[in-house]
Each structure stands twice: as C-alpha cells, then as structure tokens.
Amino acid sequence: MKRFTEQFNKKASGIKLRANERRELRDRIVSYMEYHPLPAELRQAVDTKAKKVSEFAPTSEPFTTFSFDFGMIRNVVGLFAIILVIGVPVIAERSMPGDVLYPVKVQFNEEVRGTLALSPYAQVEWETERLERRLTEARLLASEGKLTDEVEAGVALAIKSHSDSAKASIAKIRETDADDAALAEITFASALSAQNEAFESQVAKEDKTNDGSDGRSVASLATVVAEETRVAQATQANAKPSYEKLLARVEQETTEAYELFASIEEVALPEEVTDIERRLNDIKRKVAEALSLHASGPAELVIEPALPQAPDSQTAATDTPTTSEAVTDEVATDTEPVTEIVIEAVEPETEGAEDTEQAIALLRAALTDTQKLISFMTNIDVRENVNIDELVPVSLTNDEKILLIKNTLKEVATLRTEMDKRSVPEVVAEKFAIGEARLESLVAEATSALNTDELIVAKARADEALHVASDLFAMSSATPQLEAAASTTEPADEERSTESVDSDASSTEETEA
Amino acid sequence: MPAKKPSDSISGNHEEQFLAAFEDYGDALFRHASLRISNRERAIDLVHDTFTKVWGYVRKGHEIEQYRPFLYKVLNNLIIDEYRKHKEASLESILEQEGVDEGTFDDLTGSDVESLAATIDGKQAFALLETLPDVYREVIVLRFVDELGPKEISTLIEESENVVSVRLHRGLKLLRTAMEAKEAAIVERRTT
C-alpha cells in the first residue's frame, strides 16, 4: 500500500494554490478578520507556556541557591545544534570558492549527498553534477572578476578529481554490467561536451588581449574542460551498449526531456519552443528509424489465416525465411484455411546484424542529443553561451534533404545559364570543356541518385557540381578582363611597330638621300 | 499523522496562530477540496469559507488546541453542504441501488484495504478519482492524500472505523473496476 500511497501522493502534490491565488486568498481572509475583529478581551497574547510560581515557595533560605532555567538552556542549546547541523550546511550551499563555508559545501554537503547515491550509476551522475557545479562557480566568479589564478587552479584540480571519480565509478559498473558502463560513459561524455561547447563559446567572446590577470578569463579552464571532454569522447566511442539497454535508456531520457519541455513551454520564448520541439521531433524520428532497422526486434503476434501449403513449397518456404515473411508453426494439410497465431520469423542474417549496428548508432545519437537538449533546458550557463543549433544540430528529414539537393541543382542550373551568356577564351577553352563535361556528369549522377532515393550520393554529387559550376563561372567571368588586357596591349605594340617602320622608312630615305 | 505544525503550539496572539494555520494547512485544504469537488475556483471559495467560519469560532472565545483536525472538519461539512446543494445522490440511495448494507462488512479490516491497494496502480487510480461517488472519494482522499488514519477519519466524518474501512475498500474496488474497464476499451479500440 505504501507504493500506492506514494504514487497517489505524488500525483496529488501537483495540486496546490498558485502564488497569486494564495496571496489573494490570504488577503481575503485578512480583510475578513479586519472587518470582524476579535473582542477586546481576546486581544491578548496567548502564552502557552505560562510560568508557574509555586505558592509554597519558602520566604527565606539558609543557603544561597542559584536557579537555572534549564528549559531555556535546553532550547538555546537545541537551537544552536540546529543552526550548526542544519543552518550552516544550508548557508554553505550558496558559498563560492574562497568563502569561509566553501569547504563545508564541498567536503561535507556534497560528500554526504554522494553517500546517498546508492548505485554506481547514481554516483557517476552525482560526480558529473559536482563537476558542473565547479564550472558554474568558476563562471560566476569570472563574471565578477574574482577568478584569480589560485581559485582557477583549485577549480581545475576539482574538475580533474570529479572526472576521475566518475571514471572510477564507471569502472566499478563495468565489473558487473558492461552495458550500463557503456551508457554511463555516453552520459558523462555528453555532459562534458555540452559544457565544453559553452566554454568555447564564452572564450570566443572574451577580449583577445585579455591575459587573464583581471580575473575574468575562463580560457585556462576551457582548456582543461576541452581535454577532459576529448578523453571522455574517445572512451565513449569504444563503448558498445546493447540495443535493448540503449533503447531503455533513450526512452527514460526522452521522457525526462518531454516532461522538462512541458514545464518550460509556457515561459520560454516562441522561437525557443520551436527550436526545442524540432530537436525532440528529430530524436523521435531517429528512434523510430532505429526501431524499424532493428532486425532482431521483438516478435510480433499477428493473427492471420494460414493458407494450406503443398509439401514442396512449404519446405522451400522454411528453408529460406526472411524477416518479412510469416513462418507457420504447423503445416496445414487439408484444404481449409486455418486461423492460427503466427510469429514473424526472426532469423539473424548478415544484413540484419548490420541493421542492428545502424540502429544502435542511431540510438546513441538520439541519446546524446537528448542529454545535450536536457542540459540546454536545465543549465543556464549552457543556454546563455551556446546556440542550440551548435549544441544539437537539426537532423533534416528526407523531404528536407531532397529539397536541399534540388535547390543546389537549381543553383547549378542558374550558374550554367549565366555561363552560356559569357564567352570562353581560347586560353582556357580546353580546361573549360573538361570542366563542363564533368559538371554534366555530376548533375546527371545527382539527378539519378535523387530518383532512386540515394540521398547521400545525390547530396555529394550536387555539392560537387555546385563547386565545379562556381569554378567554371569564375573562369568565364574573368575572361573579359583577360581579353581587355590583351586588347589594350596590342594597339601599343602596333604603335611601336609602326614607329619602327616609320623610323626604318625615314632612315632609308635619309640613306637614299 | 504528520508532525505538529508551528501553528499548533505557537506562542502569540490569536491572529498570529490563525494566520499561521493558513500558511501551514491552506494548500492541503485546497488540495482536498479540489479533489472532492473538481472545481478549482469553488475549491478556493470553500477554503476561504472554512477559514472565515473558524475565525468566527475563535471570535466567540472558543479555544482551538489543534487547528488541523478542526479545519478539516469544517471543510468537510462545507463540502457535504455543497453536494447537497447540487442534489448529489445520498449514501443511502447509492447503497439502495447496489443492494448493500454497510453494516454487513463487520469483518473488513485495514489489512484488507492494504492488500487491495497494493494491487492497484496509484497513478491510474488518481486519474479516475473523480469518477467515484463522493462518499467513497471522501475517505480515499482523506486516507491517501491527507494521510489521516482510520480513527481520525472516523472522528472527522462521524462514522465508525468499520464503516470507514468498508468505504475505503469499496472505493478502491470501484477504482480498480474503472481502470479495468478503461483498459478493456483501449484494447477494443486497437483491435477494431
């Protein structure tokens, strides 16, 4: 029942007064109280702990006695203990490097929280969060000009330390579950990658002449983060989680991403909503593609009539099963169709294994994109420093890819039309002709690939065709200048030759004379 | 039963104690009212009426030792009045239709309620809460949202603990039936 109560409570906890409703309700109640005040005799302090004085207290005593209000002392001590045990850690939580309570935050609060991470995976997540905290603190200090060399060195050490702790936890996971370790590596690398992009962007905006002495530069830290990111990405590239575990993790992360999106949709800007929605749709598409590619997916129960088969054809059918054909469990020997449950054949083939690899690659991409998107939605540092286009580039749909290729080919056609209006000088005629032939061939290949939905080939050919067309256009447009230069030199030559003829003629005349 | 809130033992005048009670229990009362009558604006009004009634009680010189049970009692009465205003079916008429006398469930215990609750998905049950008649919704919300014990609920609604257990059991059963019917409808839609 505890689980039922917890689930019920969790749903119910979402029902509460909004801040403005609460305020208005309180105002209404207070107004009512003011219009209906307490009678005078009730407007006195209600002391629930009245001091009682014994009526039998002696009037004189032979000894001097001291009485202590142990109740008050107990309260004061208790209050002090509460301040020490609860208040200090709570206040320490807001401290920054260099503050008096910062060691309490890092070495007590965070260590205690770390012990609450029961599973190694939770520990990896916690160390990742600690690393992100250090980076956020560093950015905040840099914005205030307080990121001194000493503090920066401390943060760099902390980054390395948390990174090493995360790797140690991943190694621990690997002892029992290689898939979980692979997933943890991917998660860690994604988090670092998002932070790395934020830092790169921030450094790019810094004044290039800043040598870091003003406490505002994060360039050195960015180098540390970049190195950790490089190592993490290299490690996770070798990680090979299983399809099922990867799919489960993707489902988990995408659910979280959708819930986050739903919570920020009302307050985010319209363009932010559109951008995030587009990425979520891209991820959904990748997952759908992975599911359809996966050859050894879950068997699907299909109720359909099993037609009677002749013995020979039945043998042939079972000898060559494919993923798309249904294989009946029993041979129907009579002529009446039998309705029975059939299961789609799930025979692993070479092609199926390749499809699974592709499906895993798609799911990895979907997981990384989802984690970066979550980072974008939840981490203000990432959001302020990185454009979502850089962090999670849009994945074009097939229709968009086709449109892009067609636009490229249109651009090529436009360039060719312009080229036809120009002349080609003799000097480059041969080169031009070769280029034109190549262009013709590329356009034909691109169009053919487009017609057969080989989009990768079509894009490559179209891009190359545009490149060649641009070169040819430049060649033909430069030609008039060359010809003009050539024509201006000729009259000068002619003049010189005319002069020489005239001078020869005059010298001849003189000689004759 | 949750720990005592500051409003129960605050040293100060009546106004301070009263407003502290609003801070402590306002949200919980609103939640309870919302779940009972499924109307946000009306729920806010009922919470307002609850506090003004209690203030009237305080003005008359009555001492309130613990605000929480008192507030719930007043709110519950207001909700019952709300239902009577809208002429909801009475418990008697519901039981008449179902042909059951609550007095026959003498052997029903808290453990039966626990066993039944363990078989139900809390999230789905919550979504179907508003389909329950209020007589069952009342005890379900008091038990699983406000986390009152059977004894506290029996004091609040002025019924025996046995009746409370019976209503809890019946309410949970109705929720489970509603969930099964919903799932069957979904399966039917998929296959057609």
PDB file of N, CA and C in Angstrom, chain A residues 1 3-5 7-18 21-22 25-26 28-30 32-39 42-49, chain B residues 11-12 14-15 18-19 22-23 27 30-31 34-35 40 44-45 47-48 51-52 55 58-59 61 114 117 120-123 125-126 129 140 143-145 147 172:
ATOM      1  N   MET A   1       0.836  -1.203   0.000  1.00  0.00           N
ATOM      2  CA  MET A   1       0.000   0.000   0.000  1.00  0.00           C
ATOM      3  C   MET A   1       0.873   1.256   0.000  1.00  0.00           C
ATOM      4  N   ARG A   3       3.421   1.856  -1.766  1.00  0.00           N
ATOM      5  CA  ARG A   3       3.670   2.284  -3.138  1.00  0.00           C
ATOM      6  C   ARG A   3       2.444   3.007  -3.683  1.00  0.00           C
ATOM      7  N   PHE A   4       1.270   2.474  -3.426  1.00  0.00           N
ATOM      8  CA  PHE A   4       0.027   3.096  -3.892  1.00  0.00           C
ATOM      9  C   PHE A   4      -0.072   4.500  -3.299  1.00  0.00           C
ATOM     10  N   THR A   5       0.174   4.606  -1.986  1.00  0.00           N
ATOM     11  CA  THR A   5       0.088   5.914  -1.325  1.00  0.00           C
ATOM     12  C   THR A   5       1.103   6.877  -1.917  1.00  0.00           C
ATOM     13  N   GLN A   7       2.418   6.840  -4.935  1.00  0.00           N
ATOM     14  CA  GLN A   7       2.021   7.252  -6.285  1.00  0.00           C
ATOM     15  C   GLN A   7       0.877   8.256  -6.210  1.00  0.00           C
ATOM     16  N   PHE A   8      -0.082   7.965  -5.349  1.00  0.00           N
ATOM     17  CA  PHE A   8      -1.245   8.832  -5.189  1.00  0.00           C
ATOM     18  C   PHE A   8      -0.806  10.210  -4.731  1.00  0.00           C
ATOM     19  N   ASN A   9       0.066  10.208  -3.720  1.00  0.00           N
ATOM     20  CA  ASN A   9       0.547  11.460  -3.152  1.00  0.00           C
ATOM     21  C   ASN A   9       1.304  12.285  -4.162  1.00  0.00           C
ATOM     22  N   LYS A  10       2.099  11.563  -4.950  1.00  0.00           N
ATOM     23  CA  LYS A  10       2.913  12.265  -5.949  1.00  0.00           C
ATOM     24  C   LYS A  10       2.011  13.002  -6.936  1.00  0.00           C
ATOM     25  N   LYS A  11       0.938  12.326  -7.372  1.00  0.00           N
ATOM     26  CA  LYS A  11       0.010  12.977  -8.309  1.00  0.00           C
ATOM     27  C   LYS A  11      -0.705  14.130  -7.616  1.00  0.00           C
ATOM     28  N   ALA A  12      -1.079  13.902  -6.359  1.00  0.00           N
ATOM     29  CA  ALA A  12      -1.841  14.934  -5.639  1.00  0.00           C
ATOM     30  C   ALA A  12      -0.992  16.157  -5.329  1.00  0.00           C
ATOM     31  N   SER A  13       0.302  15.939  -5.145  1.00  0.00           N
ATOM     32  CA  SER A  13       1.156  17.059  -4.737  1.00  0.00           C
ATOM     33  C   SER A  13       1.215  18.137  -5.816  1.00  0.00           C
ATOM     34  N   GLY A  14       0.818  17.806  -7.026  1.00  0.00           N
ATOM     35  CA  GLY A  14       0.798  18.804  -8.088  1.00  0.00           C
ATOM     36  C   GLY A  14      -0.372  19.771  -7.955  1.00  0.00           C
ATOM     37  N   ILE A  15      -1.329  19.420  -7.101  1.00  0.00           N
ATOM     38  CA  ILE A  15      -2.498  20.296  -6.930  1.00  0.00           C
ATOM     39  C   ILE A  15      -2.211  21.226  -5.766  1.00  0.00           C
ATOM     40  N   LYS A  16      -1.996  22.457  -6.049  1.00  0.00           N
ATOM     41  CA  LYS A  16      -1.798  23.417  -4.974  1.00  0.00           C
ATOM     42  C   LYS A  16      -2.147  24.803  -5.483  1.00  0.00           C
ATOM     43  N   LEU A  17      -2.270  25.696  -4.524  1.00  0.00           N
ATOM     44  CA  LEU A  17      -2.605  27.073  -4.867  1.00  0.00           C
ATOM     45  C   LEU A  17      -1.424  27.716  -5.576  1.00  0.00           C
ATOM     46  N   ARG A  18      -1.732  28.450  -6.613  1.00  0.00           N
ATOM     47  CA  ARG A  18      -0.677  29.228  -7.274  1.00  0.00           C
ATOM     48  C   ARG A  18      -0.321  30.379  -6.358  1.00  0.00           C
ATOM     49  N   GLU A  21      -2.919  33.054  -6.324  1.00  0.00           N
ATOM     50  CA  GLU A  21      -4.159  32.594  -5.665  1.00  0.00           C
ATOM     51  C   GLU A  21      -3.983  32.600  -4.149  1.00  0.00           C
ATOM     52  N   ARG A  22      -2.817  32.130  -3.733  1.00  0.00           N
ATOM     53  CA  ARG A  22      -2.546  32.061  -2.307  1.00  0.00           C
ATOM     54  C   ARG A  22      -2.569  33.457  -1.692  1.00  0.00           C
ATOM     55  N   LEU A  25      -6.118  34.810  -1.626  1.00  0.00           N
ATOM     56  CA  LEU A  25      -6.922  34.146  -0.599  1.00  0.00           C
ATOM     57  C   LEU A  25      -6.549  34.671   0.775  1.00  0.00           C
ATOM     58  N   ARG A  26      -5.257  34.821   0.999  1.00  0.00           N
ATOM     59  CA  ARG A  26      -4.804  35.349   2.291  1.00  0.00           C
ATOM     60  C   ARG A  26      -5.336  36.764   2.507  1.00  0.00           C
ATOM     61  N   ARG A  28      -8.008  38.033   1.272  1.00  0.00           N
ATOM     62  CA  ARG A  28      -9.456  37.967   1.551  1.00  0.00           C
ATOM     63  C   ARG A  28      -9.696  37.608   3.008  1.00  0.00           C
ATOM     64  N   ILE A  29      -8.916  36.636   3.479  1.00  0.00           N
ATOM     65  CA  ILE A  29      -9.105  36.197   4.867  1.00  0.00           C
ATOM     66  C   ILE A  29      -8.702  37.305   5.828  1.00  0.00           C
ATOM     67  N   VAL A  30      -7.603  37.964   5.554  1.00  0.00           N
ATOM     68  CA  VAL A  30      -7.153  39.059   6.428  1.00  0.00           C
ATOM     69  C   VAL A  30      -8.181  40.192   6.426  1.00  0.00           C
ATOM     70  N   TYR A  32     -11.334  39.851   5.977  1.00  0.00           N
ATOM     71  CA  TYR A  32     -12.453  39.368   6.803  1.00  0.00           C
ATOM     72  C   TYR A  32     -12.143  39.544   8.282  1.00  0.00           C
ATOM     73  N   MET A  33     -10.905  39.234   8.637  1.00  0.00           N
ATOM     74  CA  MET A  33     -10.501  39.380  10.031  1.00  0.00           C
ATOM     75  C   MET A  33     -10.558  40.842  10.475  1.00  0.00           C
ATOM     76  N   GLU A  34     -10.179  41.734   9.564  1.00  0.00           N
ATOM     77  CA  GLU A  34     -10.199  43.163   9.912  1.00  0.00           C
ATOM     78  C   GLU A  34     -11.634  43.661  10.067  1.00  0.00           C
ATOM     79  N   TYR A  35     -12.527  43.165   9.232  1.00  0.00           N
ATOM     80  CA  TYR A  35     -13.936  43.575   9.341  1.00  0.00           C
ATOM     81  C   TYR A  35     -14.641  42.895  10.504  1.00  0.00           C
ATOM     82  N   HIS A  36     -14.062  41.796  10.959  1.00  0.00           N
ATOM     83  CA  HIS A  36     -14.653  41.070  12.094  1.00  0.00           C
ATOM     84  C   HIS A  36     -13.570  40.862  13.142  1.00  0.00           C
ATOM     85  N   PRO A  37     -13.185  41.957  13.817  1.00  0.00           N
ATOM     86  CA  PRO A  37     -12.046  41.850  14.731  1.00  0.00           C
ATOM     87  C   PRO A  37     -12.416  41.067  15.984  1.00  0.00           C
ATOM     88  N   LEU A  38     -11.367  40.682  16.703  1.00  0.00           N
ATOM     89  CA  LEU A  38     -11.568  39.972  17.958  1.00  0.00           C
ATOM     90  C   LEU A  38     -12.120  40.941  18.998  1.00  0.00           C
ATOM     91  N   PRO A  39     -12.935  40.438  19.932  1.00  0.00           N
ATOM     92  CA  PRO A  39     -13.353  41.278  21.050  1.00  0.00           C
ATOM     93  C   PRO A  39     -12.139  41.686  21.885  1.00  0.00           C
ATOM     94  N   LEU A  42     -10.187  39.295  24.094  1.00  0.00           N
ATOM     95  CA  LEU A  42      -9.426  38.218  23.458  1.00  0.00           C
ATOM     96  C   LEU A  42      -8.148  38.714  22.800  1.00  0.00           C
ATOM     97  N   ARG A  43      -8.018  40.055  22.726  1.00  0.00           N
ATOM     98  CA  ARG A  43      -6.848  40.593  22.033  1.00  0.00           C
ATOM     99  C   ARG A  43      -5.649  40.657  22.952  1.00  0.00           C
ATOM    100  N   GLN A  44      -5.312  39.534  23.578  1.00  0.00           N
ATOM    101  CA  GLN A  44      -4.158  39.474  24.451  1.00  0.00           C
ATOM    102  C   GLN A  44      -3.283  38.353  23.977  1.00  0.00           C
ATOM    103  N   ALA A  45      -1.991  38.487  24.332  1.00  0.00           N
ATOM    104  CA  ALA A  45      -1.063  37.432  23.928  1.00  0.00           C
ATOM    105  C   ALA A  45      -1.471  36.140  24.579  1.00  0.00           C
ATOM    106  N   VAL A  46      -1.502  35.085  23.844  1.00  0.00           N
ATOM    107  CA  VAL A  46      -1.802  33.767  24.392  1.00  0.00           C
ATOM    108  C   VAL A  46      -0.478  33.092  24.654  1.00  0.00           C
ATOM    109  N   ASP A  47      -0.104  33.073  25.958  1.00  0.00           N
ATOM    110  CA  ASP A  47       1.174  32.480  26.306  1.00  0.00           C
ATOM    111  C   ASP A  47       0.920  31.026  26.632  1.00  0.00           C
ATOM    112  N   THR A  48       1.318  30.124  25.769  1.00  0.00           N
ATOM    113  CA  THR A  48       1.037  28.715  26.016  1.00  0.00           C
ATOM    114  C   THR A  48       1.990  28.091  27.012  1.00  0.00           C
ATOM    115  N   LYS A  49       3.017  28.873  27.378  1.00  0.00           N
ATOM    116  CA  LYS A  49       3.932  28.308  28.361  1.00  0.00           C
ATOM    117  C   LYS A  49       4.055  29.271  29.532  1.00  0.00           C
TER     118      LYS A  49
ATOM    119  N   SER B  11       3.491  30.515  20.253  1.00  0.00           N
ATOM    120  CA  SER B  11       3.190  31.483  21.285  1.00  0.00           C
ATOM    121  C   SER B  11       2.909  32.802  20.602  1.00  0.00           C
ATOM    122  N   GLY B  12       1.792  33.387  20.874  1.00  0.00           N
ATOM    123  CA  GLY B  12       1.463  34.635  20.210  1.00  0.00           C
ATOM    124  C   GLY B  12      -0.021  34.840  20.318  1.00  0.00           C
ATOM    125  N   HIS B  14      -4.085  35.401  18.954  1.00  0.00           N
ATOM    126  CA  HIS B  14      -4.972  34.535  18.176  1.00  0.00           C
ATOM    127  C   HIS B  14      -4.792  34.760  16.682  1.00  0.00           C
ATOM    128  N   GLU B  15      -4.600  36.030  16.310  1.00  0.00           N
ATOM    129  CA  GLU B  15      -4.435  36.324  14.874  1.00  0.00           C
ATOM    130  C   GLU B  15      -3.228  35.603  14.312  1.00  0.00           C
ATOM    131  N   PHE B  18      -3.870  31.975  13.992  1.00  0.00           N
ATOM    132  CA  PHE B  18      -4.830  31.705  12.923  1.00  0.00           C
ATOM    133  C   PHE B  18      -4.160  31.801  11.557  1.00  0.00           C
ATOM    134  N   LEU B  19      -3.380  32.887  11.356  1.00  0.00           N
ATOM    135  CA  LEU B  19      -2.726  33.060  10.057  1.00  0.00           C
ATOM    136  C   LEU B  19      -1.636  32.009   9.837  1.00  0.00           C
ATOM    137  N   PHE B  22      -3.235  29.128   8.403  1.00  0.00           N
ATOM    138  CA  PHE B  22      -3.464  29.281   6.958  1.00  0.00           C
ATOM    139  C   PHE B  22      -2.209  28.906   6.164  1.00  0.00           C
ATOM    140  N   GLU B  23      -1.057  29.424   6.672  1.00  0.00           N
ATOM    141  CA  GLU B  23       0.206  29.108   5.978  1.00  0.00           C
ATOM    142  C   GLU B  23       0.478  27.611   5.981  1.00  0.00           C
ATOM    143  N   ASP B  27      -2.704  24.996   1.604  1.00  0.00           N
ATOM    144  CA  ASP B  27      -2.529  24.178   0.390  1.00  0.00           C
ATOM    145  C   ASP B  27      -3.198  22.817   0.525  1.00  0.00           C
ATOM    146  N   PHE B  30      -6.908  23.116   0.253  1.00  0.00           N
ATOM    147  CA  PHE B  30      -7.290  23.384  -1.138  1.00  0.00           C
ATOM    148  C   PHE B  30      -7.221  22.096  -1.969  1.00  0.00           C
ATOM    149  N   ARG B  31      -6.148  21.335  -1.740  1.00  0.00           N
ATOM    150  CA  ARG B  31      -5.976  20.071  -2.466  1.00  0.00           C
ATOM    151  C   ARG B  31      -7.158  19.135  -2.187  1.00  0.00           C
ATOM    152  N   SER B  34     -10.281  20.475  -3.883  1.00  0.00           N
ATOM    153  CA  SER B  34     -10.204  20.284  -5.343  1.00  0.00           C
ATOM    154  C   SER B  34     -10.529  18.860  -5.735  1.00  0.00           C
ATOM    155  N   LEU B  35      -9.984  17.926  -4.973  1.00  0.00           N
ATOM    156  CA  LEU B  35     -10.184  16.521  -5.314  1.00  0.00           C
ATOM    157  C   LEU B  35     -11.622  16.079  -5.044  1.00  0.00           C
ATOM    158  N   ARG B  40     -11.783  24.185  -9.371  1.00  0.00           N
ATOM    159  CA  ARG B  40     -10.716  24.933  -8.715  1.00  0.00           C
ATOM    160  C   ARG B  40     -11.232  26.180  -8.016  1.00  0.00           C
ATOM    161  N   ILE B  44     -11.321  27.029  -3.929  1.00  0.00           N
ATOM    162  CA  ILE B  44     -10.717  28.184  -3.259  1.00  0.00           C
ATOM    163  C   ILE B  44     -11.758  28.860  -2.366  1.00  0.00           C
ATOM    164  N   ASP B  45     -12.979  28.988  -2.886  1.00  0.00           N
ATOM    165  CA  ASP B  45     -14.047  29.620  -2.092  1.00  0.00           C
ATOM    166  C   ASP B  45     -14.334  28.809  -0.835  1.00  0.00           C
ATOM    167  N   VAL B  47     -12.276  26.886   0.806  1.00  0.00           N
ATOM    168  CA  VAL B  47     -11.173  27.072   1.761  1.00  0.00           C
ATOM    169  C   VAL B  47     -11.336  28.426   2.462  1.00  0.00           C
ATOM    170  N   HIS B  48     -11.717  29.433   1.699  1.00  0.00           N
ATOM    171  CA  HIS B  48     -11.966  30.755   2.287  1.00  0.00           C
ATOM    172  C   HIS B  48     -13.070  30.675   3.328  1.00  0.00           C
ATOM    173  N   PHE B  51     -11.921  29.011   6.581  1.00  0.00           N
ATOM    174  CA  PHE B  51     -11.156  29.859   7.496  1.00  0.00           C
ATOM    175  C   PHE B  51     -12.021  30.946   8.129  1.00  0.00           C
ATOM    176  N   THR B  52     -12.951  31.488   7.380  1.00  0.00           N
ATOM    177  CA  THR B  52     -13.793  32.535   7.973  1.00  0.00           C
ATOM    178  C   THR B  52     -14.699  31.939   9.040  1.00  0.00           C
ATOM    179  N   TRP B  55     -12.601  31.424  12.055  1.00  0.00           N
ATOM    180  CA  TRP B  55     -12.342  32.720  12.686  1.00  0.00           C
ATOM    181  C   TRP B  55     -13.539  33.135  13.533  1.00  0.00           C
ATOM    182  N   VAL B  58     -13.331  31.350  16.702  1.00  0.00           N
ATOM    183  CA  VAL B  58     -12.306  31.925  17.591  1.00  0.00           C
ATOM    184  C   VAL B  58     -12.826  33.206  18.242  1.00  0.00           C
ATOM    185  N   ARG B  59     -13.548  34.019  17.479  1.00  0.00           N
ATOM    186  CA  ARG B  59     -14.091  35.298  17.976  1.00  0.00           C
ATOM    187  C   ARG B  59     -15.052  35.069  19.124  1.00  0.00           C
ATOM    188  N   GLY B  61     -14.653  33.093  21.405  1.00  0.00           N
ATOM    189  CA  GLY B  61     -13.908  32.748  22.603  1.00  0.00           C
ATOM    190  C   GLY B  61     -13.565  31.283  22.730  1.00  0.00           C
ATOM    191  N   GLU B 114      -5.278  -2.648   2.681  1.00  0.00           N
ATOM    192  CA  GLU B 114      -3.882  -2.617   2.254  1.00  0.00           C
ATOM    193  C   GLU B 114      -3.642  -3.581   1.108  1.00  0.00           C
ATOM    194  N   ALA B 117      -5.141  -2.202  -2.060  1.00  0.00           N
ATOM    195  CA  ALA B 117      -4.400  -1.042  -2.584  1.00  0.00           C
ATOM    196  C   ALA B 117      -3.110  -1.480  -3.268  1.00  0.00           C
ATOM    197  N   ILE B 120      -3.250  -2.089  -7.040  1.00  0.00           N
ATOM    198  CA  ILE B 120      -3.723  -1.003  -7.920  1.00  0.00           C
ATOM    199  C   ILE B 120      -2.588  -0.025  -8.223  1.00  0.00           C
ATOM    200  N   ASP B 121      -2.551   0.416  -9.470  1.00  0.00           N
ATOM    201  CA  ASP B 121      -1.576   1.439  -9.869  1.00  0.00           C
ATOM    202  C   ASP B 121      -2.081   2.801  -9.392  1.00  0.00           C
ATOM    203  N   GLY B 122      -1.323   3.414  -8.499  1.00  0.00           N
ATOM    204  CA  GLY B 122      -1.756   4.670  -7.884  1.00  0.00           C
ATOM    205  C   GLY B 122      -1.981   5.794  -8.878  1.00  0.00           C
ATOM    206  N   LYS B 123      -1.103   5.827  -9.889  1.00  0.00           N
ATOM    207  CA  LYS B 123      -1.203   6.944 -10.858  1.00  0.00           C
ATOM    208  C   LYS B 123      -2.500   6.854 -11.647  1.00  0.00           C
ATOM    209  N   ALA B 125      -5.167   5.221 -10.817  1.00  0.00           N
ATOM    210  CA  ALA B 125      -6.306   5.361  -9.905  1.00  0.00           C
ATOM    211  C   ALA B 125      -6.584   6.845  -9.647  1.00  0.00           C
ATOM    212  N   PHE B 126      -5.519   7.612  -9.508  1.00  0.00           N
ATOM    213  CA  PHE B 126      -5.697   9.044  -9.238  1.00  0.00           C
ATOM    214  C   PHE B 126      -6.459   9.721 -10.368  1.00  0.00           C
ATOM    215  N   LEU B 129     -10.157   9.238 -10.075  1.00  0.00           N
ATOM    216  CA  LEU B 129     -10.749   9.569  -8.771  1.00  0.00           C
ATOM    217  C   LEU B 129     -12.083  10.300  -8.923  1.00  0.00           C
ATOM    218  N   ILE B 140     -11.171   8.054   0.486  1.00  0.00           N
ATOM    219  CA  ILE B 140      -9.957   7.774  -0.289  1.00  0.00           C
ATOM    220  C   ILE B 140      -9.003   8.977  -0.187  1.00  0.00           C
ATOM    221  N   ARG B 143      -7.616   9.414   3.311  1.00  0.00           N
ATOM    222  CA  ARG B 143      -6.652   8.376   3.672  1.00  0.00           C
ATOM    223  C   ARG B 143      -5.348   8.493   2.896  1.00  0.00           C
ATOM    224  N   PHE B 144      -5.440   8.643   1.582  1.00  0.00           N
ATOM    225  CA  PHE B 144      -4.242   8.506   0.752  1.00  0.00           C
ATOM    226  C   PHE B 144      -3.640   9.841   0.317  1.00  0.00           C
ATOM    227  N   VAL B 145      -4.382  10.932   0.471  1.00  0.00           N
ATOM    228  CA  VAL B 145      -3.817  12.243   0.122  1.00  0.00           C
ATOM    229  C   VAL B 145      -3.515  13.021   1.403  1.00  0.00           C
ATOM    230  N   GLU B 147      -3.564  11.668   4.318  1.00  0.00           N
ATOM    231  CA  GLU B 147      -2.839  10.712   5.174  1.00  0.00           C
ATOM    232  C   GLU B 147      -3.361  10.683   6.606  1.00  0.00           C
ATOM    233  N   LEU B 172     -11.778   1.611  -3.403  1.00  0.00           N
ATOM    234  CA  LEU B 172     -10.634   1.055  -4.135  1.00  0.00           C
ATOM    235  C   LEU B 172     -11.103   0.043  -5.175  1.00  0.00           C
TER     236      LEU B 172
END
